[in-house]
mmCIF file of C-alpha atoms in Angstrom:
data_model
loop_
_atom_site.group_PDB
_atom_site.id
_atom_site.type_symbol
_atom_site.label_atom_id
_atom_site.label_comp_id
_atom_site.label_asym_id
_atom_site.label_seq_id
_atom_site.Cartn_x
_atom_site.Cartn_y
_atom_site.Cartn_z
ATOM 1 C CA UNK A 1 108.696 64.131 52.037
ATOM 2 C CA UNK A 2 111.212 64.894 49.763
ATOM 3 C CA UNK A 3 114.233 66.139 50.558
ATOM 4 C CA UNK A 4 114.096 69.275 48.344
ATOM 5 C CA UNK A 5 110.837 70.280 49.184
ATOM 6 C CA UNK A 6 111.693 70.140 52.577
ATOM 7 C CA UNK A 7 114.447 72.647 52.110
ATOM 8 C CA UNK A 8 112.681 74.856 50.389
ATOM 9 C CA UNK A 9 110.180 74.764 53.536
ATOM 10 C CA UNK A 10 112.432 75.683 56.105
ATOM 11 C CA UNK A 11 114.224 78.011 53.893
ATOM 12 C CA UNK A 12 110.557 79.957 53.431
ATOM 13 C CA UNK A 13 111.618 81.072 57.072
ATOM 14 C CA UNK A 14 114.554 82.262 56.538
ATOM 15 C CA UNK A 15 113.921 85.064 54.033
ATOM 16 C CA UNK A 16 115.277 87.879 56.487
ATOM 17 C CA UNK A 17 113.070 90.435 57.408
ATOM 18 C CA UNK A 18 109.962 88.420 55.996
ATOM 19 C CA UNK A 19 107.971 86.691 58.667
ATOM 20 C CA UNK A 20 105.697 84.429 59.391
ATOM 21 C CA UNK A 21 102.412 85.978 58.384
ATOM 22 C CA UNK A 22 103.700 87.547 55.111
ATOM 23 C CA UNK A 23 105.777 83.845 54.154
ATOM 24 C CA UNK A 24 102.500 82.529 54.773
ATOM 25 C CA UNK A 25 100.992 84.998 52.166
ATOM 26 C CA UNK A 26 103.764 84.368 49.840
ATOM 27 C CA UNK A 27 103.354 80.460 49.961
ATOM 28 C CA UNK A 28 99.165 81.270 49.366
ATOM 29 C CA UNK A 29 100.307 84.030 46.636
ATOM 30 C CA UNK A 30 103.108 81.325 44.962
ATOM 31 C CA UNK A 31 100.751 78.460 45.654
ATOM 32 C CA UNK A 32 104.057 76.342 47.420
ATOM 33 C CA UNK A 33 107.384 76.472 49.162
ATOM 34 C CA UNK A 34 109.053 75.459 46.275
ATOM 35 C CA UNK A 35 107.085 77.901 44.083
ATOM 36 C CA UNK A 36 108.630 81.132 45.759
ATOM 37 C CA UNK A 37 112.030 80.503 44.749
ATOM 38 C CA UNK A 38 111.037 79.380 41.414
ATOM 39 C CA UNK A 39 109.001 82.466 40.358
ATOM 40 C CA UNK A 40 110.471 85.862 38.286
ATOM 41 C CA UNK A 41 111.312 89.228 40.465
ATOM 42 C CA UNK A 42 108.551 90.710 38.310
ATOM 43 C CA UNK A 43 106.332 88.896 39.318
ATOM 44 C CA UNK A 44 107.496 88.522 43.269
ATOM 45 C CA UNK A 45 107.207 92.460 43.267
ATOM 46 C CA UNK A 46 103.649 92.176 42.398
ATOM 47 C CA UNK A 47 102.777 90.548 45.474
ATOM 48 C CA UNK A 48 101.644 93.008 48.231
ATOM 49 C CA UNK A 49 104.087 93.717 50.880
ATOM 50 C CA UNK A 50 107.149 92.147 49.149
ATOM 51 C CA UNK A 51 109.920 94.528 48.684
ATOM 52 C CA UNK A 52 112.859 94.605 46.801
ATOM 53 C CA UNK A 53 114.834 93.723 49.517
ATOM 54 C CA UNK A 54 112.768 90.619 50.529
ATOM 55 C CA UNK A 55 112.525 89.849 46.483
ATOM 56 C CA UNK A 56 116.692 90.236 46.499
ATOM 57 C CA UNK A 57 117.024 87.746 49.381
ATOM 58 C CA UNK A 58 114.528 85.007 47.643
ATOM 59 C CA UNK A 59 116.152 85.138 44.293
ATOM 60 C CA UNK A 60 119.332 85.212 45.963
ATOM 61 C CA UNK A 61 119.345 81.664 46.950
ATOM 62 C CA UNK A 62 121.432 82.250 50.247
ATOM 63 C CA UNK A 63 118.655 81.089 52.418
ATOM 64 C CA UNK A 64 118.613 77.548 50.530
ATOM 65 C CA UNK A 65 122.064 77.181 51.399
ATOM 66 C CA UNK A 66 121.613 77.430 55.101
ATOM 67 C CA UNK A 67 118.269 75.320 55.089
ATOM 68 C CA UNK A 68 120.186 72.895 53.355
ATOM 69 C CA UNK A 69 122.902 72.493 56.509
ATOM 70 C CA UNK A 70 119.543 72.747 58.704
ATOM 71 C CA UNK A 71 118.539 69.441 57.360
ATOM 72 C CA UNK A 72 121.976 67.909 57.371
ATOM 73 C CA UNK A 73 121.650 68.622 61.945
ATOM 74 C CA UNK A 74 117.961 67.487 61.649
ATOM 75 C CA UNK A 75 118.966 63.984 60.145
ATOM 76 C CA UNK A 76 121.790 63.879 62.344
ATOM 77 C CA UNK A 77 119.704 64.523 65.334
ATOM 78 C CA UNK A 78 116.480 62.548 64.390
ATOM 79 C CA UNK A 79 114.387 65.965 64.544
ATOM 80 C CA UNK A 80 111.310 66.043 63.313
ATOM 81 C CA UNK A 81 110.314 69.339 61.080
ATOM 82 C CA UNK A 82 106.637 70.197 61.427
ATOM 83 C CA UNK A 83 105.424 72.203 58.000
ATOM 84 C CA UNK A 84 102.299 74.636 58.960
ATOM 85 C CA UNK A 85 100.374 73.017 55.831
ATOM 86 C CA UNK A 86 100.994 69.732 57.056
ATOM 87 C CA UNK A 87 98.639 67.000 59.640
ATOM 88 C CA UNK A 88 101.116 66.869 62.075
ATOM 89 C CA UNK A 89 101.570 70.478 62.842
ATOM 90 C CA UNK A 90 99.744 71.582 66.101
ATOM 91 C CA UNK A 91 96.275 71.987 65.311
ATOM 92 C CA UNK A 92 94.861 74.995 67.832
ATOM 93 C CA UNK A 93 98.700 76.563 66.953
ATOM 94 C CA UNK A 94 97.522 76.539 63.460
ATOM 95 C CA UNK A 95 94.658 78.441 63.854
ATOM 96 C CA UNK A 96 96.992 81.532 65.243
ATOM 97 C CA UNK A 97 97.679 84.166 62.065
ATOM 98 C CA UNK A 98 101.201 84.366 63.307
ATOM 99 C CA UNK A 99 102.355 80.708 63.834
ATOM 100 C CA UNK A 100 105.638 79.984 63.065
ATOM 101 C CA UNK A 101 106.109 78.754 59.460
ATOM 102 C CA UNK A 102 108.389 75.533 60.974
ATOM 103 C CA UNK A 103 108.904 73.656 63.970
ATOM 104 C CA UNK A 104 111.375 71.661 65.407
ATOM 105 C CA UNK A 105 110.416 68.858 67.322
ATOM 106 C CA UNK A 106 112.340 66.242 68.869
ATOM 107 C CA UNK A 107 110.478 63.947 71.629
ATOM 108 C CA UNK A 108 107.022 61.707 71.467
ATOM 109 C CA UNK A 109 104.257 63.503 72.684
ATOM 110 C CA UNK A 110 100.927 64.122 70.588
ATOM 111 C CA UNK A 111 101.097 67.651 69.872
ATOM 112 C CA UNK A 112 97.222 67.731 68.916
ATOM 113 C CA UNK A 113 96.434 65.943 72.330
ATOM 114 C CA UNK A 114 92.445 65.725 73.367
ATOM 115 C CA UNK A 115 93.405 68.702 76.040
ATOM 116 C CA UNK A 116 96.446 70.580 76.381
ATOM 117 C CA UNK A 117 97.109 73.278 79.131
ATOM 118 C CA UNK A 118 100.091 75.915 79.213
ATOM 119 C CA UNK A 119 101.371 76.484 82.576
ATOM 120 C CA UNK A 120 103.533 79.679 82.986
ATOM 121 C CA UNK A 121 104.393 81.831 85.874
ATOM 122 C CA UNK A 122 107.557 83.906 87.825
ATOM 123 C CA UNK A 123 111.173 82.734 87.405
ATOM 124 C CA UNK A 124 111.597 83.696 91.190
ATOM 125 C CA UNK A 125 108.851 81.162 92.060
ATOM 126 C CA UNK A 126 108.043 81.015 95.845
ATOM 127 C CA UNK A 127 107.248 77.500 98.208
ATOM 128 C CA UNK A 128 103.781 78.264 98.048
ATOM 129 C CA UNK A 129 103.990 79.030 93.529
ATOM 130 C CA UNK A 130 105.816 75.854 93.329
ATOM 131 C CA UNK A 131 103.751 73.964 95.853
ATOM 132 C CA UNK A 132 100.229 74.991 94.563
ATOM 133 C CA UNK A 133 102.021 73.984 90.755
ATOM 134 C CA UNK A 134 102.672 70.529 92.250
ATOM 135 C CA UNK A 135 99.666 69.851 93.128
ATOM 136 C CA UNK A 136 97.706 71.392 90.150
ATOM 137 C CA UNK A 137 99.903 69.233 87.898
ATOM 138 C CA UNK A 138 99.124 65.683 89.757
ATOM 139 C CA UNK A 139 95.227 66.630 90.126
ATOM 140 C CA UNK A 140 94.926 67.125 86.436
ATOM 141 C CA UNK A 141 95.848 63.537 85.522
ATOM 142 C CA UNK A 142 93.187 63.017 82.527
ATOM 143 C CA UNK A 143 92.930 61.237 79.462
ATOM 144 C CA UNK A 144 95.209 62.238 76.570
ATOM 145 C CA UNK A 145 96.426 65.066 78.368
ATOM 146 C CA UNK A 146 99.622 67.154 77.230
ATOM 147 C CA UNK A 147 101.329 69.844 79.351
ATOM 148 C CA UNK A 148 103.279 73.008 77.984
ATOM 149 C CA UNK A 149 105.360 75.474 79.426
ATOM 150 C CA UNK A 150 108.782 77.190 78.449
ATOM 151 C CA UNK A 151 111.565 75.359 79.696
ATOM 152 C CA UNK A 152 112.874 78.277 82.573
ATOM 153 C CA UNK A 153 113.395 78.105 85.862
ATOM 154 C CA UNK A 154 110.614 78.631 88.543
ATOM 155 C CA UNK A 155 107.290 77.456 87.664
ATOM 156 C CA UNK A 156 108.489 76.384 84.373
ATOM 157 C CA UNK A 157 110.702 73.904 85.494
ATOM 158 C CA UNK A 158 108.131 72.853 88.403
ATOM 159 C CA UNK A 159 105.500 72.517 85.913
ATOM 160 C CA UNK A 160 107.323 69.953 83.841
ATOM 161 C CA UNK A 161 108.802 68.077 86.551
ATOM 162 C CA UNK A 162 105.842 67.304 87.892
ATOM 163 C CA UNK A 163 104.260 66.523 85.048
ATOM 164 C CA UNK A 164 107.335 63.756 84.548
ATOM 165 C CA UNK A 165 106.762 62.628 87.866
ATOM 166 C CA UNK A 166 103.149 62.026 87.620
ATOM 167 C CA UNK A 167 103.893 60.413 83.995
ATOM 168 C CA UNK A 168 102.009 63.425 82.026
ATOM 169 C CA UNK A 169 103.883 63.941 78.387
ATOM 170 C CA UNK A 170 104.785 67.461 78.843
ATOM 171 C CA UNK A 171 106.592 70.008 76.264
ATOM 172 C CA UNK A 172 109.335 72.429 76.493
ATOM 173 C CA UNK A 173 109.023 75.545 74.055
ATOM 174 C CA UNK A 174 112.568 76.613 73.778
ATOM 175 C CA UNK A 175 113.750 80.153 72.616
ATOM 176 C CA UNK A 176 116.699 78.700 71.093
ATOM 177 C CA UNK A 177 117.729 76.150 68.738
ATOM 178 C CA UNK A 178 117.914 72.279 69.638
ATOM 179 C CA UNK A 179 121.418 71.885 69.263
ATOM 180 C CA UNK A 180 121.507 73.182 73.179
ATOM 181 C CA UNK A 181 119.472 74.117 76.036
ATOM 182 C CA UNK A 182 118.800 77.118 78.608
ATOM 183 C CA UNK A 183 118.844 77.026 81.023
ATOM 184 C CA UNK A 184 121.740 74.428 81.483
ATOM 185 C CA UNK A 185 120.506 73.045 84.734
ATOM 186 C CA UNK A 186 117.738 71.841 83.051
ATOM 187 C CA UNK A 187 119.628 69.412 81.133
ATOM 188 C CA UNK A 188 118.711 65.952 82.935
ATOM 189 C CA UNK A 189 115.291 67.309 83.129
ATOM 190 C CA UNK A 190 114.693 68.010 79.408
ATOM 191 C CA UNK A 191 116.117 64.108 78.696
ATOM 192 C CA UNK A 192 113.315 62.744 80.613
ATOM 193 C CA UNK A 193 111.114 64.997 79.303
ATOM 194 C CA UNK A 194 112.188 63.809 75.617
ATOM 195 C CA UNK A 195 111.217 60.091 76.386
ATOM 196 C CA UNK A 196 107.594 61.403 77.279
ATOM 197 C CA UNK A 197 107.197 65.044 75.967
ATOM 198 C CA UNK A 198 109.402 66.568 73.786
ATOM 199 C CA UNK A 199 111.300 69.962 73.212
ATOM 200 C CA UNK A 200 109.882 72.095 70.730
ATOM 201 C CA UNK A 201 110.806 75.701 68.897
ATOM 202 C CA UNK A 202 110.471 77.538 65.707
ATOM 203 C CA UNK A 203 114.393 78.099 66.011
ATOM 204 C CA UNK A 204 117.164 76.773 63.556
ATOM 205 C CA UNK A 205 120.229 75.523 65.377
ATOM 206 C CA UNK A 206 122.978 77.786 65.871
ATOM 207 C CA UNK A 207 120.129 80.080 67.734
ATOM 208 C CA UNK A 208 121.002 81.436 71.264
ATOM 209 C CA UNK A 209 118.359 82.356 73.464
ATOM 210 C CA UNK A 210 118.485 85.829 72.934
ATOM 211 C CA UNK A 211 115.856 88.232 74.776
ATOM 212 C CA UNK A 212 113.728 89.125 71.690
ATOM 213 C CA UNK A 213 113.745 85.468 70.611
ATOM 214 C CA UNK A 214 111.373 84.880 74.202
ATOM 215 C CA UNK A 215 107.898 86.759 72.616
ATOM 216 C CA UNK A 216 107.801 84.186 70.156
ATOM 217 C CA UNK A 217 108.341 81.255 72.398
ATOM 218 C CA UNK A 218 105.940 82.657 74.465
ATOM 219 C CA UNK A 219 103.525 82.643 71.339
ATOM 220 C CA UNK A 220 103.636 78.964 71.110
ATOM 221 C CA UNK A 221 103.349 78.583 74.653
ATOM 222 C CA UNK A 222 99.662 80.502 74.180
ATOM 223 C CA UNK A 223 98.838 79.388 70.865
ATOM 224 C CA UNK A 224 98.906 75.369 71.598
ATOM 225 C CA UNK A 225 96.703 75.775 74.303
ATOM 226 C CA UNK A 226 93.344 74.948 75.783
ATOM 227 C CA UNK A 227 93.427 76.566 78.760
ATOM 228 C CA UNK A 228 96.958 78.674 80.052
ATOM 229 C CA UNK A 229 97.269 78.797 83.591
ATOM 230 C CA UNK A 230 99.696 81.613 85.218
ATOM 231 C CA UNK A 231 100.588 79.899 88.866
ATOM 232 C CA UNK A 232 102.584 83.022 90.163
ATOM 233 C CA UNK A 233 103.524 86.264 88.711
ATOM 234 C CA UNK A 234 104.350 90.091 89.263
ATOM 235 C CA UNK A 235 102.850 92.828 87.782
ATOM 236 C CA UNK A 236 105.402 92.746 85.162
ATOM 237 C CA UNK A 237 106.794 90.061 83.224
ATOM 238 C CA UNK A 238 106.755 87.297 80.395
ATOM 239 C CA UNK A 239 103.822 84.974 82.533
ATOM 240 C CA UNK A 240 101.642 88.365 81.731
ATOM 241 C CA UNK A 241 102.642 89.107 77.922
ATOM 242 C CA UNK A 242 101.348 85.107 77.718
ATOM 243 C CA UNK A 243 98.686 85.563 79.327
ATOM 244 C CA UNK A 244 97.985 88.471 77.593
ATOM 245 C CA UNK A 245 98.831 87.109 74.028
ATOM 246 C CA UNK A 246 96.959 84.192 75.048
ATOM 247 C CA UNK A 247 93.666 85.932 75.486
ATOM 248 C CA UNK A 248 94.353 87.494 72.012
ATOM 249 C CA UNK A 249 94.071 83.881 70.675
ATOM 250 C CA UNK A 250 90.799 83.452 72.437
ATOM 251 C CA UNK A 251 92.065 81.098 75.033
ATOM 252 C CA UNK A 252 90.666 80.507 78.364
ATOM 253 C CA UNK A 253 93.305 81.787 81.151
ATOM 254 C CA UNK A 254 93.168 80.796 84.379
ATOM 255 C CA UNK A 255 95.223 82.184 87.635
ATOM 256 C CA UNK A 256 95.684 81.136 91.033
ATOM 257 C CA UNK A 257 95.196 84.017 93.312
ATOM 258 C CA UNK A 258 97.393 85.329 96.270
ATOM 259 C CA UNK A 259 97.735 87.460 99.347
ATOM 260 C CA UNK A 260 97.369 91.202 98.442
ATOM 261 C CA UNK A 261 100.703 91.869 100.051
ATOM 262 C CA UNK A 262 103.069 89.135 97.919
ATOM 263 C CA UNK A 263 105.068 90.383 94.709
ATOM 264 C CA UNK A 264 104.991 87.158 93.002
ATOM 265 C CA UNK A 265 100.924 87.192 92.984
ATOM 266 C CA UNK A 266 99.888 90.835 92.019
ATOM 267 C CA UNK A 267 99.929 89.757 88.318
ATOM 268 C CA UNK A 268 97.291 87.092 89.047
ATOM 269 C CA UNK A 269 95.572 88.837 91.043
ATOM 270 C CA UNK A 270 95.537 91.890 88.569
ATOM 271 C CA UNK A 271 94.839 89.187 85.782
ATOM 272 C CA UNK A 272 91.596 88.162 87.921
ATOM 273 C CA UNK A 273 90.464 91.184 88.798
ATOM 274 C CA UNK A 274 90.780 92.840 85.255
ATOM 275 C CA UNK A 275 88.749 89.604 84.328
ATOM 276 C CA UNK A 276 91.552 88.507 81.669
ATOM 277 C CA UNK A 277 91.576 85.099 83.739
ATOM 278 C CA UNK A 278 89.019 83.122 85.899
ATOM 279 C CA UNK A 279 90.003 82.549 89.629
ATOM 280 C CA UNK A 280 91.351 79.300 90.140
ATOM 281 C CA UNK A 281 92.048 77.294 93.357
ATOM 282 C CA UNK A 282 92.830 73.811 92.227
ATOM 283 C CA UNK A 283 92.758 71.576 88.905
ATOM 284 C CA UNK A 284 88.771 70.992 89.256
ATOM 285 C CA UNK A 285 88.127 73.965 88.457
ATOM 286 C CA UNK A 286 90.005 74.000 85.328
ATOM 287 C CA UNK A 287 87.937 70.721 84.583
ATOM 288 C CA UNK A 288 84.816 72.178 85.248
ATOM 289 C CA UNK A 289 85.208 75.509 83.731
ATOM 290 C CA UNK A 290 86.846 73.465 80.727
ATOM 291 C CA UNK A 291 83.914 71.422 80.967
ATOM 292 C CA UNK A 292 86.095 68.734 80.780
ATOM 293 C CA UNK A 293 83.834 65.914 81.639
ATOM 294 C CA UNK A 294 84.695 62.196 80.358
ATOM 295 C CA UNK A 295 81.352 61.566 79.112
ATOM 296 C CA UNK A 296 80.865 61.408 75.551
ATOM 297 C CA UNK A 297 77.889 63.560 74.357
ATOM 298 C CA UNK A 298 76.211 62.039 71.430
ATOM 299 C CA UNK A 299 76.397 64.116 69.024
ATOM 300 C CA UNK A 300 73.634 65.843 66.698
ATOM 301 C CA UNK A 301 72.836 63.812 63.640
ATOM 302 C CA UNK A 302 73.658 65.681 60.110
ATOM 303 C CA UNK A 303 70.483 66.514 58.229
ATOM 304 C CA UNK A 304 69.999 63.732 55.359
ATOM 305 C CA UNK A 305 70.076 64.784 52.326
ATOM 306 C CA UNK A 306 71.679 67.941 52.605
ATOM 307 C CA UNK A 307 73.379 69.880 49.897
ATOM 308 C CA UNK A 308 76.042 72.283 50.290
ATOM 309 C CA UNK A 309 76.806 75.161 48.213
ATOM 310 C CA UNK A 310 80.244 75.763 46.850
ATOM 311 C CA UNK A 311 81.499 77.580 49.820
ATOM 312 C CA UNK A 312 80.299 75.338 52.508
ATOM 313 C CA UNK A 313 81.608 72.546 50.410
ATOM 314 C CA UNK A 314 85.281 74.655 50.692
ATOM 315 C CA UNK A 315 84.771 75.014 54.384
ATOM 316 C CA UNK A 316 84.019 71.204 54.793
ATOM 317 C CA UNK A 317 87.026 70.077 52.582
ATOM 318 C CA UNK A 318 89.520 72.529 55.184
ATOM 319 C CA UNK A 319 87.796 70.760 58.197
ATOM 320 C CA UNK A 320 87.875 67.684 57.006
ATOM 321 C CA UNK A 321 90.704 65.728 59.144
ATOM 322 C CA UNK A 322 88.224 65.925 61.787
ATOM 323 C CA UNK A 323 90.999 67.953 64.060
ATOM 324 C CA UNK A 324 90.420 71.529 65.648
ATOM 325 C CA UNK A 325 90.515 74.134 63.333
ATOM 326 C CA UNK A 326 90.733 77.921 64.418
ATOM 327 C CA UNK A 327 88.195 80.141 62.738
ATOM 328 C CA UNK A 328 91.210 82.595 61.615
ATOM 329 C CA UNK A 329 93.404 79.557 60.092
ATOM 330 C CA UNK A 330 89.634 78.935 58.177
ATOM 331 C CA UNK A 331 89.129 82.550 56.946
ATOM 332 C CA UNK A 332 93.058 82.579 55.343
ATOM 333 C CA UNK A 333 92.824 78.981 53.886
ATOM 334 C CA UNK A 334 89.536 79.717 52.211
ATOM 335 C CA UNK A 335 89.857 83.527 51.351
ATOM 336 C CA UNK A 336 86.504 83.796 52.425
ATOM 337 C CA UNK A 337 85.700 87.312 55.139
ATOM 338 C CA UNK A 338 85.791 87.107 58.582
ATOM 339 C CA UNK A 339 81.590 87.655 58.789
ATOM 340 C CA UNK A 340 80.531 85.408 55.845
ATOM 341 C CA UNK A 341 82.705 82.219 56.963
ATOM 342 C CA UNK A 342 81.254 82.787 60.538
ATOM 343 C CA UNK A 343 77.598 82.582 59.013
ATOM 344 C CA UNK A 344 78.508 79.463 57.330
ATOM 345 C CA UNK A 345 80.165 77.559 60.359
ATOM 346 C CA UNK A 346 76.592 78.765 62.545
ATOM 347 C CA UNK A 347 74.967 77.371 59.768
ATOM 348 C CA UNK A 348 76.723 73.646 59.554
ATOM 349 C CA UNK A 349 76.656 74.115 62.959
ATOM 350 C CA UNK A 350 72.980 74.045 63.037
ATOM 351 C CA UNK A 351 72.814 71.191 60.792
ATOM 352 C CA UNK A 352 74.887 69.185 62.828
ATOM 353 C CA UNK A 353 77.987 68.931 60.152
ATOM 354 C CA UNK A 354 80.127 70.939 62.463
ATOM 355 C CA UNK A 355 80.688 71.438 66.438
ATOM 356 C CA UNK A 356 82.336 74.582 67.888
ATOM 357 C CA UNK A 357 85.072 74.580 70.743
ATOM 358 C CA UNK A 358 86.486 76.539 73.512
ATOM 359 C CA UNK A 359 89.118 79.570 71.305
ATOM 360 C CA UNK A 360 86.656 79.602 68.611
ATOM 361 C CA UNK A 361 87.870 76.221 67.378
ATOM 362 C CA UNK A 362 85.561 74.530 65.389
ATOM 363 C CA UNK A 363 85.548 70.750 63.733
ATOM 364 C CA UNK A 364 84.065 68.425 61.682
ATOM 365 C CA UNK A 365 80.995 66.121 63.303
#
């Protein structure tokens, strides 16, 4: 890639006051990155929900400055940038409206792994939270298997731990920039986790972890999942919001329930019995539930001879990198509704051109 189109990528996300969803309009409206800060005021004003503030800050060139030092830590560092429009960004993130523009990404694990399950839960994690993480983490052992979780203490930090332990790539969603790490203690634990995982976030270096940067990190935490599992919670708190955000995505949650009388498991056990996650007891369910089985199915054979129309040929071409796609990130790409792209996935689907997932995924046969 590039080196100016990459700074005019990261510097999309900068535009203050913009994000994510409306850059992502203004790349569709523009046609590119690159295309934004090349185009008249008169004609950014056009562009629904631009303002003449946002329109100000684009033409003023300010944010290519500061992308341009981004990229000068990024080389330094041997970070990787994942661009939303590009293969390598996270597939099932992709499919989430709001998904960062940019990532940062500096470790080895595949991002788009075969199954990937969030694990989230309490800071103040208890013998039996951390215990009943333990083991769910070195029962899940499957094929092409990636583990998320955010990096913090309590059943964050158990999560990845064991998943280093038991040789699972795992990945850290930070709330900060990569040019540090919160908390500090997890220092020697994030190293490991780089030479089989990685750290990931949608934040520039320079970032602290500031309390409204955590919402988004939790985003990413939902978004890249199969199936999120909250180990131990209270009512209140971020393990909920992800869960919560997670079932907003359309992914399947999962909790692990606890005695009636313990703090740290009335938000599972309010998730469960609010049915906005599936009991759990250990990581078979998950594989059953997930269905999860290591048996190929054959697959149904595409009608011969079939001709698409214009529209299915457009869904087809978006799909056609045979990874996940969510039926939101297919509705934007194509400009299609909501109701007539759904009749055309049933459709493919019934020809065999096109299988649907768990989250409303869907890909090519």
């Amino acid at each position: 890639m590039p080196n100016q189109l990459l700074q005019y990528q990261i510097a999309i996300s900068l535009i203050p006051g913009i994000g994510d969803v409306n850059a992502k309009k203004l790349i569709s409206y523009c046609g590119a990155a690159e295309a934004v800060f090349r185009e008249t005021k008169k004609n950014l004003l056009k562009i629904p929900g631009m303002g003449v503030a946002t329109v100000n800050a684009i033409l003023s060139q300010n944010v290519l400055e500061r992308a341009e030092q981004e990229m000068l830590f990024i080389e330094k560092n041997e970070i990787s940038t994942l661009y939303f429009l590009e293969k390598n960004y996270p597939t099932r993130l992709k499919s989430c409206l709001d998904s960062p523009v940019m990532l940062y990404y500096k470790g080895n694990a595949n991002l788009n792994a075969s199954r990937v399950v969030s694990v989230v839960g309490t800071r103040r994690s208890t013998a039996y939270g951390r215990e009943v993480c333990d083991q769910l983490i070195s029962d899940l052992t499957s094929p092409d298997l990636l583990v998320v979780s955010g990096l913090a203490y309590g059943i964050d930090t158990q999560a990845h731990r064991s998943s280093v332990e038991n040789n699972i790539p795992t990945v850290g969603i930070l709330a900060h920039g990569l040019d540090r790490l919160y908390p500090a203690q997890n220092r020697a634990l994030s190293e490991k986790m780089v030479e089989n995982g990685g750290l990931l976030t949608d934040f520039m270096s320079a970032t602290v972890p500031d309390r409204e940067n955590f919402p988004k990190r939790n985003r990413i935490v939902a978004g890249m999942a199969d199936a999120l599992v909250v180990v131990e919670s209270a009512k209140r708190g971020g393990a909920l919001i992800t869960a919560n955000i997670a079932n907003s995505y359309n992914r399947d949650v999962f909790a692990f329930p606890g005695r009636v009388s313990d703090t740290y498991s009335e938000g599972c056990n309010y998730l469960i019995k609010t049915n906005k996650a599936a009991l759990i007891q250990n990581a078979a369910d998950i594989r059953y539930l997930m269905n999860w089985d290591d048996v190929k199915k054959p697959g149904r054979q595409a009608k011969l001879f079939r001709e698409l129309n214009p529209e299915e040929q457009q869904v087809m071409e978006i799909l056609k990198n045979g990874e996940p796609v969510g039926i939101d990130y297919i509705v934007m790409q194509s400009k299609l509704s909501n109701s007539k792209i759904a009749a055309i996935l049933l459709s493919l689907e019934f020809d065999g051109m096109v299988s649907s997932l768990p989250g409303k995924m869907y890909k090519a046969v």
